Each structure stands twice: as structure tokens, then as C-alpha cells.
Amino acid sequence: MARSINESGSSWVFPDGPLEEIASRCDVITAASLVGSCKFYHDSATQSVALPASQPFGMPCVLHTHQTEVPPAHNPFSRVHKFKQQGAQKDKQHDAKDRKGTLCQLTPLDRISSDAVIPDGGTGMWAGANGDWIALLGFPWNWELVNVYTGRRIPLPPISEFKSTPDKLVFESNDQHLQLLKIAICRVPTAASNYTSFSVLAIFNAAIAVLHCASSRWTVLDNQFLAYGYSDAIIHKGIVFAVTQTGEVYAWNQLSWGPLLISTAPIPPELDEQGRYNLGSWWLARSPDGSRLFLVHTWGVTDGRDYTGLVRILPAAATSEGRHGRTIRGYGKGLLGCEVYSMDTSQLMPPRPWRRIISLGSYSLFLGVNYPIIIPVEDGAEHDRPNMARSNSVYTSHHAVGLAYPPSPEICRFSLNSEDCTVGFQTNIRWTWRQVPLWLIPSFANARQWNLPSRHRLCRGGGEGHWEALTGDNTDLIAAHLDVTYTVRLAACSRELYDRISKDEGKMHHWGEPCLLMPPPAYWFDEHWDWATASRLHDTVYDLVPLDHPRRSVALPFMHDRKWLGANGDWIAAADHHGYQWCLVNVYTERHIPLPSLPASKIDHSSFSYQPAYSFNWGPAIDLLKIVICQVPTKGGRYADYKLIALFDKTIFYLEGGGDWRMLEALTPAPDYPNYCDAIELGGHVFAVDETDGSTYFWDTANENLMLPFVIPPPVVDDQQYAWFLAPSADGKRLMIILTVNKIGIANAEVPPDIPYAANGLQLRQYPPVATYVFELDPLSTARAGDFLWRQVNSLSDHSLFLGLNYPIIANLKKRESKAPDGTLVPFMRKNCVYTAYRNIRYNQYPKILRCNLQPDEGETVGVISLPKDGWDSVRQAAMWFKPALNIARSVLPLKKQ
């Protein structure tokens, strides 16, 4: 598999190959669309060995409803689609088309179900499928053919002879009620025909209508001989064939004759005597070579009624875990059955007889609301765990849309081998009638026709098909399914991709906005921490939560068996589970920089329970609070120009790249150690604030001996308990100290109710105002003058401060308001505010993340983000502020377009 290497020599973008890495993070439909978007991808996919392992391409799958839905901001189809055509006018069929999507599931027969996002019509109902196309029903008469990979839509005209009713599946004609069963897509539209030529059958219980072109009219096929309702219909060799619920087969030649009753049901005598065919369904299909017509009869499948003859459950299906999350049930002989018949239709007057098919050889049939699928299937059965995918079998799903009850079993496999029993399973935990399960084979076999106007090649730019061949629409489609880190990698592949993603028209990424980096909700569990549950920290996918937008995921593979200690920009400081090994890791490139150990002459390190433990060699224990990344490593400095502070509660260590940790001594002798709570480096000096009284110590790091520090008195002296933070000013020249009241609450210990925030799923609370102050000074000039005077900062103007475990973030929020117009808590992101999160990795208060306005209105409350209190003791991974950015992608782009 080709790697992604650009002119700057970057190999970090996709170290395991771009196609495999991105496709493994997309749902299967998006992955197929990705393959068809670019000739580079298409050629790589045809040669890839790893791709089929990550996605069920080429496998018969049941497409069915998902238990959840895609949030609009995560939905790649919920945007205005503007298809750009090189050297031509815009394709009117795609211009300004509001496309929506539905999160579904694809269930392969012998693999775990996977997600699939397919186009939807809002309230559209699946009514048929064939290849890359599905038929969608809306109301009234809003019928469409939709390509599941590109979203291309072909509207179908109404049937003028039929009148619609409030039920989208029921129509009226000549005082007769007609129930729509399904839409058979007999011939799919193609780019060669400009997507205007196709063949579609609308199958009703008492009528058949055929359409061959979007601009023509439906033709209703009359049948004065019909006594029972239809069950299925197809087009075979230009002739329309339909089978009734009792097995009679009719034929129409639209140009000359019809209807013609060519046969009655070929029911075996023993089955006819027992009357079991009354419980069955009749299906039509074509032979593998397309020369003969197949008639399939399945019986024993009931409509929502319990079976009385369930004889056994397959040993491998005793639990759902053993069968890919599904319970497979087996049914004894005589309970369910299937017969397949074949007819040579080259002569219909008189018709030739049906012939019983006893074997399909290496082929299997897949029948349902979809157009019949007949493909070769490899058995691949294990010794004691036979696969569901078998040759010489007939698979069935629902025979019609809108059934009042699902068939039981819902998905069946009828084997034509007499020694095999029939097996079946259900797709949904709960029955959802709106979307009927149907068979779909995810594939990129038709990729050369996707995402392009008619009569154009796969890569519009020609040549070898570079990354630029992806249309803007498909870039959004792909990026919407990638986590933040892999979206950056995608943007680093070419300038066109970078420009497209950086514009972020769909506002999915929110580059440059401070977000909360935190464990996903699955991490929060109400049980005590112990070694048995420690493995939960090994998950490496976290939530990145913008304050006013839907959360996104971020993949951090390097966090396996680690926890973060601090962050700055693209870099995270992390430690292993025991705290022995520290390192710096780039979030996007995963570049790993190991850090030296603390000096053994001063610090003793041990591990107690889940937390690393440290102590001075002369006795007292000390607590690690965080690692402050004061200066991040850069390529220009050969990644050795970083500056770090290891902040403990009683001491501080300082490290410059390439050197060793140096302990910064304080003035206070033992046992009156300082009680540090925050520290930063500014202008070659290290500053640390004492939580006890707000005194600030600072050392000159240029001095090799690190003399005793200066002490800056606190800006406020009173009996109030404050939480103290340090930060540089926006221009980086002055030191700021921020203090907020350490404890917030309401009289009588009342706790305000949680207010769910639909934008991102967080819980908000309102608390009474708390005092928040910001002061600043120029430490170098005041130190020389010997007069440390703090100046109060009354406004941050268009900026806001984000403080916590991370290095302080000063965000320019010029486009944001400083107050909510209606006085509510939202939008939560505002300018001229101070946001505080966890102060250190050992913060033992349950999570409360505050927003304090520096210029509050009278009676304005404090906004609080409240995370679960009960689960905090088990998470042990403090949320911190992180600002996603594309800058690193731009730094490795080629100098000119590829």
C-alpha cells in the first residue's frame, strides 16, 4: 500500500497507508465513497489486502435501522450540496440540494454489525434496492432513486391513475385500495445514459406499474384475471413477470400482449395437503447467467406469531456474544422450507413447465424488498461453528414494506441441502416498521461512475488521480466521519484538501476554539477504582467538546496505558500508569520525546495503588500536580528546545531540552514548605504561586546555580480562600495572576438543578456570582526597581482566559458576545471571561468547570459545567482545555500544488 509522502518528506501523515487508516475510521458507505472519489484511492483499494479486513466490502449484508440517529452537525448529508464541475456549468440536479442522512447498520452474516450513513429523504422510507441505488418513499408522491454512495437523487413521477391517501403506502384507484409492497429497481441508472434511463416496477397488492424513464409516465399493467394479490415482480428479457400470493405467475409484453397466465403454483402434493403454503411467500428471481426465470416458494415463516415447533438453538448461538452479537436459532425439518423452480421463458405460448431446482451449486439467493441478488458464496464453515454464509442457500428478509408485524424469524437461511436445517435471526432489538431491512452488498465496483457528472472519468483532473480529485462534497463527507486527529492528517495531504477543510463550511471542526478534552461518557462508571477496572484507562479515544457545538472524538493511540499530565498547543505531557516514565507526544504526528527521570539524589519515587507517589529523600511526601509545557518542541530546534516545569505541591523542577531536571529551592525551611498551586515560565524566569496566601516566587533560569527566588506579595490580602492561577498576557510581556473564590455554592448547601445543553450534551448549572479578579505586572522592570505593584485588569476586551491543567490559553473571541442577550447561560463561549477547569491531576473535588465574567451585570450568575460526581473517583483523567488547529498540517504541505 502506497504511503502518503509529500515534497517536504513527511511520512507521519498516514504511516500505515492513507486508504487503510482513513477507511478504518469511516462507516462502510463513506469508506466506499472515499474509494470512488479519487483514482489514487481506487487503484490503491483494488490492490489493498488490509481494506477488506476493516470493512465488509463484497459481503451480503442486511441494511437495517440503527438504534440512534446522526446529530445534524455530524451528518455529512445535512448541508447544501454544490457540485462543482470543471469547465462546465453547475449540475442543476445537484445544485442547492438539501441532503440528509440516516445512521443505519449493515449486518454481515458472519461479522459484527458496522455503521452505515446513507442518504435519506427526511421522512423517506426504503422501498427497494439494487446495487448502489435505493428507492425512497416520501409523502405525497415524493418518490426518488438515491445512490447510497454519492447521494445523487432521481425523482420519480407520480402514477397519474392513482390517488394518494394520508398513508404513504396506500393509494386509491376506481374505489379500490391499493397497498404498495415495494419498488423493484430492475435496471439501475448509469452515467452512460445520463441517469435518465432505467426500469422500475411499483408493486402493489392488486396492481403493477412500470417506468423506464424519469421524464416519461408510469404504465399500469391491467390484469382482469387477478384473483389474489401480488407478491413479487421482476423484468426478465424485457417481459414483466409477476407472481401472486398463491403462486400464479403472469407475464406482460408491453409492446404487444398481456397479461398472460403462464402457470399456477407448482406446489408439491404433500405440501398442498398440509396447507403450509398458505403461510409462505412467493418470490421471482433470475438464474446466475440471466437465461432462466426462477420461482421461489418459502413457507413456515409467520407474521409475528410464535413458533410452536422450535426444536433447538444452535450450540454457537447459546449466547449472543458467540455469534457476532446475534442469536441464531435453528428450526427442525418440516417447520420451515423452501423450493426453487426454474423455467425457460423463451417460449411462453404455450409456456414450458417449471422444473424443480435441487441445487444452486456455489450460488446463493438473497430475497427481500431489494431486487433479487444471486452471487457465489464461499462456505468457509468451521468445525463446530458453521458460518451463516453458505452456498446453495436461499436467504430471505421482509417481502414488503410497512408490515404490521415483522416476519418471524426476520432473516432466514433456507438450505437446499436436505441435511441442513433452516436458521434465522432478528436484526433489531425493537421493531421499527418505518425502515424495512433489505439486502445490500457494499462495494466500490461502480466507482468510476460516482461523484461525477455524466460522461466524465473518475479523476476529473486526469493523469494519475491526485488527492485534489476529491470533490469538496466528498471531502466534507469523509472529514465528518474522521476524528479530529485524522482530519488534520487528511488536510496535510494536499493544499486543496487543507483549504477545503480549513474553511469548514459545515462548522463540524471549530478550529481554533478552546474545547474540553475529556474521557467519553463510557469512562464514567459508578464503582470504586481498583486494578480490575484499571484497563478502562487503556481506551485511546476521547471526547473533544466545544462549548456550544456537538462533541467530536479524538483518537490518541499513544495514551494506551498512560494518563496526561499537561498540554500546550499540539503537545501533551503523559506518564505511564505507574508514573515512572514521562514523555512529550504530539497529538497529530504522535512524535514521542522521552523525558529524563527526576534526580534520584533529591526525589524518591514509588507507586501506591493507582497513583504514583513521590517524596523527598529526607522524608515528607510530595504530590505531583501537573507538568507545565512552557515552550513546545519545534522542528527548527530539532525538537530539543522545549521547556518544562514539574509542579509539585512542595517543590518545583525545571527542565530545558537536552538537559536534566533542576530543583528550584524556596526560601521557606522545612517543615514550612510552600504550597504551590500553579507555575509558568516567562521571559527566562519561572514563576510559581503559593495557594496559602497568593505569594508568587520567581527564579532566573539563566543562573546555573538557581539562586533563591524573589517573592512577589499577593495583590489581595484578606481572609477569603482563593484559587490562584498564573498566565502570560496576550502579548506575552506581562505576568497575570487570576484569583477566584475557591468554593462556590448556595446557602444551606442547596445544589442547583442540572440544565441539559443539547448543543454538546453537557450539564450546566447556575450559581450565585463569585469574586473573580485579574491582576498583572511587568516582573522584570518591577524586580529591578524593587517595587512589585500589581495592576488590576478590569477587562480582557475581546479575549477570554482558559485555565487548568493545560498551559493557559488566551483565545481571541472577537466574534463572540460577552453576555447572553436574554440573560441565559448559553451560548457558553463568551469573550471577556475567565474559564477554569481542573487545577491539577490530583484535584479531589468533583468536576465543576466555571465561567466567570469580568464585567458581570447585576445579578448575573456564574455558569458551571457539571460532570458526574459519582464517577469522578474512578475516572482519574482530568478534563483540560485543548484548542484543535490545522497549523501543523500546513507546515508539512508541498510548496506548490501537486
mmCIF file of N, CA and C in Angstrom, residues 465-559:
data_model
loop_
_atom_site.group_PDB
_atom_site.id
_atom_site.type_symbol
_atom_site.label_atom_id
_atom_site.label_comp_id
_atom_site.label_asym_id
_atom_site.label_seq_id
_atom_site.Cartn_x
_atom_site.Cartn_y
_atom_site.Cartn_z
ATOM 1 N N GLY A 465 -4.484 10.776 -10.963
ATOM 2 C CA GLY A 465 -5.537 10.917 -9.961
ATOM 3 C C GLY A 465 -4.975 11.299 -8.613
ATOM 4 N N HIS A 466 -4.702 12.580 -8.395
ATOM 5 C CA HIS A 466 -4.121 13.027 -7.133
ATOM 6 C C HIS A 466 -5.208 13.223 -6.087
ATOM 7 N N TRP A 467 -4.771 13.629 -4.892
ATOM 8 C CA TRP A 467 -5.726 13.873 -3.813
ATOM 9 C C TRP A 467 -6.708 14.976 -4.177
ATOM 10 N N GLU A 468 -6.292 15.896 -5.073
ATOM 11 C CA GLU A 468 -7.166 17.002 -5.421
ATOM 12 C C GLU A 468 -8.411 16.533 -6.153
ATOM 13 N N ALA A 469 -8.420 15.268 -6.599
ATOM 14 C CA ALA A 469 -9.570 14.783 -7.355
ATOM 15 C C ALA A 469 -10.805 14.627 -6.483
ATOM 16 N N LEU A 470 -10.649 14.638 -5.174
ATOM 17 C CA LEU A 470 -11.822 14.562 -4.308
ATOM 18 C C LEU A 470 -12.630 15.841 -4.451
ATOM 19 N N THR A 471 -13.918 15.695 -4.678
ATOM 20 C CA THR A 471 -14.773 16.875 -4.720
ATOM 21 C C THR A 471 -14.919 17.443 -3.316
ATOM 22 N N GLY A 472 -15.263 18.721 -3.249
ATOM 23 C CA GLY A 472 -15.442 19.346 -1.940
ATOM 24 C C GLY A 472 -16.496 18.645 -1.122
ATOM 25 N N ASP A 473 -17.557 18.178 -1.789
ATOM 26 C CA ASP A 473 -18.625 17.498 -1.069
ATOM 27 C C ASP A 473 -18.118 16.229 -0.409
ATOM 28 N N ASN A 474 -17.288 15.479 -1.126
ATOM 29 C CA ASN A 474 -16.788 14.237 -0.553
ATOM 30 C C ASN A 474 -15.726 14.484 0.502
ATOM 31 N N THR A 475 -15.009 15.596 0.410
ATOM 32 C CA THR A 475 -14.091 15.944 1.478
ATOM 33 C C THR A 475 -14.860 16.153 2.776
ATOM 34 N N ASP A 476 -15.962 16.868 2.713
ATOM 35 C CA ASP A 476 -16.803 17.044 3.899
ATOM 36 C C ASP A 476 -17.323 15.697 4.381
ATOM 37 N N LEU A 477 -17.742 14.859 3.451
ATOM 38 C CA LEU A 477 -18.297 13.554 3.794
ATOM 39 C C LEU A 477 -17.292 12.723 4.566
ATOM 40 N N ILE A 478 -16.051 12.726 4.085
ATOM 41 C CA ILE A 478 -15.006 11.940 4.730
ATOM 42 C C ILE A 478 -14.625 12.556 6.073
ATOM 43 N N ALA A 479 -14.385 13.869 6.073
ATOM 44 C CA ALA A 479 -13.944 14.533 7.299
ATOM 45 C C ALA A 479 -14.979 14.425 8.405
ATOM 46 N N ALA A 480 -16.257 14.372 8.036
ATOM 47 C CA ALA A 480 -17.300 14.273 9.050
ATOM 48 C C ALA A 480 -17.239 12.962 9.808
ATOM 49 N N HIS A 481 -16.599 11.941 9.221
ATOM 50 C CA HIS A 481 -16.542 10.637 9.861
ATOM 51 C C HIS A 481 -15.189 10.344 10.490
ATOM 52 N N LEU A 482 -14.254 11.285 10.375
ATOM 53 C CA LEU A 482 -12.949 11.107 10.980
ATOM 54 C C LEU A 482 -12.896 11.826 12.316
ATOM 55 N N ASP A 483 -12.076 11.304 13.221
ATOM 56 C CA ASP A 483 -11.848 12.050 14.443
ATOM 57 C C ASP A 483 -10.959 13.250 14.115
ATOM 58 N N VAL A 484 -10.745 14.117 15.089
ATOM 59 C CA VAL A 484 -10.050 15.368 14.847
ATOM 60 C C VAL A 484 -8.627 15.130 14.363
ATOM 61 N N THR A 485 -7.909 14.196 14.961
ATOM 62 C CA THR A 485 -6.514 13.986 14.591
ATOM 63 C C THR A 485 -6.393 13.509 13.149
ATOM 64 N N TYR A 486 -7.289 12.636 12.719
ATOM 65 C CA TYR A 486 -7.179 12.139 11.353
ATOM 66 C C TYR A 486 -7.732 13.139 10.337
ATOM 67 N N THR A 487 -8.564 14.049 10.749
ATOM 68 C CA THR A 487 -8.960 15.138 9.864
ATOM 69 C C THR A 487 -7.761 16.027 9.571
ATOM 70 N N VAL A 488 -6.926 16.279 10.573
ATOM 71 C CA VAL A 488 -5.705 17.052 10.360
ATOM 72 C C VAL A 488 -4.780 16.315 9.404
ATOM 73 N N ARG A 489 -4.687 15.012 9.556
ATOM 74 C CA ARG A 489 -3.836 14.238 8.649
ATOM 75 C C ARG A 489 -4.361 14.301 7.217
ATOM 76 N N LEU A 490 -5.668 14.259 7.072
ATOM 77 C CA LEU A 490 -6.246 14.377 5.735
ATOM 78 C C LEU A 490 -5.914 15.739 5.137
ATOM 79 N N ALA A 491 -5.977 16.789 5.954
ATOM 80 C CA ALA A 491 -5.685 18.138 5.469
ATOM 81 C C ALA A 491 -4.222 18.297 5.095
ATOM 82 N N ALA A 492 -3.342 17.482 5.666
ATOM 83 C CA ALA A 492 -1.913 17.598 5.391
ATOM 84 C C ALA A 492 -1.500 16.944 4.083
ATOM 85 N N CYS A 493 -2.437 16.333 3.388
ATOM 86 C CA CYS A 493 -2.083 15.589 2.182
ATOM 87 C C CYS A 493 -1.941 16.487 0.956
ATOM 88 N N SER A 494 -2.660 17.582 0.896
ATOM 89 C CA SER A 494 -2.533 18.488 -0.238
ATOM 90 C C SER A 494 -3.096 19.848 0.153
ATOM 91 N N ARG A 495 -2.710 20.859 -0.614
ATOM 92 C CA ARG A 495 -3.180 22.204 -0.322
ATOM 93 C C ARG A 495 -4.680 22.338 -0.559
ATOM 94 N N GLU A 496 -5.184 21.665 -1.568
ATOM 95 C CA GLU A 496 -6.613 21.779 -1.839
ATOM 96 C C GLU A 496 -7.432 21.184 -0.707
ATOM 97 N N LEU A 497 -6.984 20.043 -0.177
ATOM 98 C CA LEU A 497 -7.689 19.458 0.954
ATOM 99 C C LEU A 497 -7.577 20.351 2.187
ATOM 100 N N TYR A 498 -6.386 20.922 2.378
ATOM 101 C CA TYR A 498 -6.223 21.831 3.520
ATOM 102 C C TYR A 498 -7.166 23.024 3.405
ATOM 103 N N ASP A 499 -7.220 23.627 2.221
ATOM 104 C CA ASP A 499 -8.088 24.790 2.037
ATOM 105 C C ASP A 499 -9.545 24.423 2.259
ATOM 106 N N ARG A 500 -9.942 23.249 1.784
ATOM 107 C CA ARG A 500 -11.332 22.838 1.928
ATOM 108 C C ARG A 500 -11.698 22.598 3.389
ATOM 109 N N ILE A 501 -10.834 21.908 4.101
ATOM 110 C CA ILE A 501 -11.139 21.577 5.497
ATOM 111 C C ILE A 501 -11.017 22.805 6.389
ATOM 112 N N SER A 502 -10.068 23.680 6.084
ATOM 113 C CA SER A 502 -9.885 24.862 6.933
ATOM 114 C C SER A 502 -11.061 25.814 6.828
ATOM 115 N N LYS A 503 -11.735 25.830 5.668
ATOM 116 C CA LYS A 503 -12.916 26.688 5.536
ATOM 117 C C LYS A 503 -14.042 26.187 6.422
ATOM 118 N N ASP A 504 -14.152 24.878 6.525
ATOM 119 C CA ASP A 504 -15.098 24.266 7.470
ATOM 120 C C ASP A 504 -16.488 24.850 7.328
ATOM 121 N N GLU A 505 -17.016 24.786 6.102
ATOM 122 C CA GLU A 505 -18.322 25.387 5.856
ATOM 123 C C GLU A 505 -19.421 24.737 6.694
ATOM 124 N N GLY A 506 -19.244 23.457 7.005
ATOM 125 C CA GLY A 506 -20.260 22.777 7.797
ATOM 126 C C GLY A 506 -20.123 23.007 9.284
ATOM 127 N N LYS A 507 -19.052 23.728 9.695
ATOM 128 C CA LYS A 507 -18.814 24.005 11.117
ATOM 129 C C LYS A 507 -18.823 22.720 11.939
ATOM 130 N N MET A 508 -18.092 21.729 11.431
ATOM 131 C CA MET A 508 -18.011 20.479 12.173
ATOM 132 C C MET A 508 -16.803 20.450 13.092
ATOM 133 N N HIS A 509 -15.754 21.230 12.745
ATOM 134 C CA HIS A 509 -14.482 21.076 13.444
ATOM 135 C C HIS A 509 -14.200 22.189 14.447
ATOM 136 N N HIS A 510 -14.594 23.417 14.140
ATOM 137 C CA HIS A 510 -14.404 24.543 15.051
ATOM 138 C C HIS A 510 -12.937 24.722 15.407
ATOM 139 N N TRP A 511 -12.125 24.831 14.350
ATOM 140 C CA TRP A 511 -10.695 25.027 14.559
ATOM 141 C C TRP A 511 -10.448 26.325 15.313
ATOM 142 N N GLY A 512 -9.510 26.274 16.223
ATOM 143 C CA GLY A 512 -9.106 27.467 16.945
ATOM 144 C C GLY A 512 -9.956 27.798 18.146
ATOM 145 N N GLU A 513 -11.008 27.055 18.408
ATOM 146 C CA GLU A 513 -11.837 27.298 19.587
ATOM 147 C C GLU A 513 -11.388 26.385 20.732
ATOM 148 N N PRO A 514 -11.184 26.934 21.921
ATOM 149 C CA PRO A 514 -10.866 26.071 23.057
ATOM 150 C C PRO A 514 -12.005 25.088 23.326
ATOM 151 N N CYS A 515 -11.645 23.833 23.491
ATOM 152 C CA CYS A 515 -12.612 22.768 23.756
ATOM 153 C C CYS A 515 -12.166 22.006 24.992
ATOM 154 N N LEU A 516 -13.080 21.249 25.552
ATOM 155 C CA LEU A 516 -12.741 20.383 26.679
ATOM 156 C C LEU A 516 -12.297 19.026 26.148
ATOM 157 N N LEU A 517 -11.065 18.655 26.450
ATOM 158 C CA LEU A 517 -10.571 17.317 26.139
ATOM 159 C C LEU A 517 -10.809 16.464 27.368
ATOM 160 N N MET A 518 -11.620 15.434 27.213
ATOM 161 C CA MET A 518 -12.067 14.692 28.382
ATOM 162 C C MET A 518 -12.394 13.261 28.005
ATOM 163 N N PRO A 519 -12.432 12.357 28.978
ATOM 164 C CA PRO A 519 -12.857 10.995 28.687
ATOM 165 C C PRO A 519 -14.299 10.978 28.192
ATOM 166 N N PRO A 520 -14.642 10.049 27.318
ATOM 167 C CA PRO A 520 -16.027 9.956 26.847
ATOM 168 C C PRO A 520 -16.933 9.465 27.961
ATOM 169 N N PRO A 521 -18.242 9.576 27.781
ATOM 170 C CA PRO A 521 -19.171 9.175 28.844
ATOM 171 C C PRO A 521 -18.992 7.738 29.305
ATOM 172 N N ALA A 522 -18.488 6.871 28.432
ATOM 173 C CA ALA A 522 -18.315 5.464 28.825
ATOM 174 C C ALA A 522 -17.306 5.309 29.946
ATOM 175 N N TYR A 523 -16.428 6.316 30.156
ATOM 176 C CA TYR A 523 -15.450 6.232 31.227
ATOM 177 C C TYR A 523 -16.077 6.424 32.594
ATOM 178 N N TRP A 524 -17.221 7.090 32.638
ATOM 179 C CA TRP A 524 -17.800 7.440 33.928
ATOM 180 C C TRP A 524 -18.663 6.284 34.413
ATOM 181 N N PHE A 525 -18.194 5.603 35.426
ATOM 182 C CA PHE A 525 -18.939 4.480 35.946
ATOM 183 C C PHE A 525 -18.942 4.563 37.469
ATOM 184 N N ASP A 526 -20.017 4.122 38.038
ATOM 185 C CA ASP A 526 -20.228 4.297 39.471
ATOM 186 C C ASP A 526 -19.707 3.081 40.232
ATOM 187 N N GLU A 527 -18.405 2.979 40.348
ATOM 188 C CA GLU A 527 -17.801 1.915 41.133
ATOM 189 C C GLU A 527 -16.421 2.376 41.570
ATOM 190 N N HIS A 528 -15.888 1.759 42.607
ATOM 191 C CA HIS A 528 -14.604 2.188 43.131
ATOM 192 C C HIS A 528 -13.478 1.719 42.218
ATOM 193 N N TRP A 529 -12.434 2.532 42.178
ATOM 194 C CA TRP A 529 -11.288 2.216 41.341
ATOM 195 C C TRP A 529 -10.499 1.074 41.956
ATOM 196 N N ASP A 530 -10.125 0.113 41.126
ATOM 197 C CA ASP A 530 -9.218 -0.942 41.556
ATOM 198 C C ASP A 530 -8.509 -1.480 40.323
ATOM 199 N N TRP A 531 -7.620 -2.408 40.539
ATOM 200 C CA TRP A 531 -6.837 -2.919 39.419
ATOM 201 C C TRP A 531 -7.709 -3.640 38.404
ATOM 202 N N ALA A 532 -8.818 -4.185 38.839
ATOM 203 C CA ALA A 532 -9.695 -4.896 37.913
ATOM 204 C C ALA A 532 -10.299 -3.967 36.873
ATOM 205 N N THR A 533 -10.466 -2.705 37.244
ATOM 206 C CA THR A 533 -11.061 -1.750 36.304
ATOM 207 C C THR A 533 -10.033 -0.816 35.693
ATOM 208 N N ALA A 534 -8.769 -1.006 36.041
ATOM 209 C CA ALA A 534 -7.741 -0.098 35.535
ATOM 210 C C ALA A 534 -7.629 -0.154 34.025
ATOM 211 N N SER A 535 -8.006 -1.270 33.428
ATOM 212 C CA SER A 535 -7.877 -1.413 31.979
ATOM 213 C C SER A 535 -8.766 -0.428 31.234
ATOM 214 N N ARG A 536 -9.730 0.166 31.916
ATOM 215 C CA ARG A 536 -10.591 1.128 31.233
ATOM 216 C C ARG A 536 -9.811 2.358 30.789
ATOM 217 N N LEU A 537 -8.693 2.616 31.422
ATOM 218 C CA LEU A 537 -7.865 3.740 31.000
ATOM 219 C C LEU A 537 -7.128 3.445 29.706
ATOM 220 N N HIS A 538 -7.143 2.190 29.275
ATOM 221 C CA HIS A 538 -6.396 1.832 28.085
ATOM 222 C C HIS A 538 -7.109 2.273 26.818
ATOM 223 N N ASP A 539 -8.360 2.649 26.903
ATOM 224 C CA ASP A 539 -9.050 3.171 25.727
ATOM 225 C C ASP A 539 -8.363 4.451 25.278
ATOM 226 N N THR A 540 -8.273 4.631 23.987
ATOM 227 C CA THR A 540 -7.489 5.744 23.464
ATOM 228 C C THR A 540 -8.317 6.711 22.631
ATOM 229 N N VAL A 541 -9.628 6.653 22.720
ATOM 230 C CA VAL A 541 -10.489 7.593 22.017
ATOM 231 C C VAL A 541 -11.188 8.456 23.060
ATOM 232 N N TYR A 542 -11.014 9.763 22.919
ATOM 233 C CA TYR A 542 -11.541 10.700 23.898
ATOM 234 C C TYR A 542 -12.538 11.645 23.230
ATOM 235 N N ASP A 543 -13.225 12.419 24.043
ATOM 236 C CA ASP A 543 -14.164 13.418 23.540
ATOM 237 C C ASP A 543 -13.487 14.779 23.485
ATOM 238 N N LEU A 544 -13.740 15.500 22.395
ATOM 239 C CA LEU A 544 -13.328 16.885 22.290
ATOM 240 C C LEU A 544 -14.610 17.705 22.188
ATOM 241 N N VAL A 545 -14.906 18.473 23.238
ATOM 242 C CA VAL A 545 -16.226 19.083 23.384
ATOM 243 C C VAL A 545 -16.143 20.598 23.243
ATOM 244 N N PRO A 546 -16.550 21.146 22.096
ATOM 245 C CA PRO A 546 -16.706 22.609 22.010
ATOM 246 C C PRO A 546 -17.808 23.054 22.967
ATOM 247 N N LEU A 547 -17.736 24.269 23.432
ATOM 248 C CA LEU A 547 -18.664 24.716 24.462
ATOM 249 C C LEU A 547 -20.068 24.973 23.934
ATOM 250 N N ASP A 548 -20.215 25.150 22.611
ATOM 251 C CA ASP A 548 -21.544 25.427 22.062
ATOM 252 C C ASP A 548 -21.854 24.594 20.827
ATOM 253 N N HIS A 549 -21.130 23.504 20.629
ATOM 254 C CA HIS A 549 -21.329 22.688 19.431
ATOM 255 C C HIS A 549 -21.215 21.213 19.802
ATOM 256 N N PRO A 550 -21.684 20.343 18.922
ATOM 257 C CA PRO A 550 -21.625 18.902 19.234
ATOM 258 C C PRO A 550 -20.194 18.422 19.440
ATOM 259 N N ARG A 551 -20.055 17.497 20.357
ATOM 260 C CA ARG A 551 -18.743 16.956 20.658
ATOM 261 C C ARG A 551 -18.248 16.092 19.505
ATOM 262 N N ARG A 552 -16.934 16.007 19.384
ATOM 263 C CA ARG A 552 -16.305 15.149 18.395
ATOM 264 C C ARG A 552 -15.328 14.237 19.110
ATOM 265 N N SER A 553 -14.940 13.185 18.441
ATOM 266 C CA SER A 553 -13.976 12.266 19.023
ATOM 267 C C SER A 553 -12.564 12.648 18.590
ATOM 268 N N VAL A 554 -11.592 12.262 19.389
ATOM 269 C CA VAL A 554 -10.185 12.475 19.061
ATOM 270 C C VAL A 554 -9.440 11.205 19.438
ATOM 271 N N ALA A 555 -8.734 10.646 18.463
ATOM 272 C CA ALA A 555 -8.001 9.398 18.683
ATOM 273 C C ALA A 555 -6.588 9.717 19.158
ATOM 274 N N LEU A 556 -6.228 9.181 20.310
ATOM 275 C CA LEU A 556 -4.897 9.372 20.888
ATOM 276 C C LEU A 556 -4.296 8.006 21.176
ATOM 277 N N PRO A 557 -3.798 7.318 20.146
ATOM 278 C CA PRO A 557 -3.274 5.952 20.366
ATOM 279 C C PRO A 557 -2.147 5.901 21.380
ATOM 280 N N PHE A 558 -1.357 6.969 21.482
ATOM 281 C CA PHE A 558 -0.225 6.973 22.398
ATOM 282 C C PHE A 558 -0.660 6.993 23.862
ATOM 283 N N MET A 559 -1.952 7.234 24.126
ATOM 284 C CA MET A 559 -2.423 7.273 25.506
ATOM 285 C C MET A 559 -2.720 5.896 26.069
#
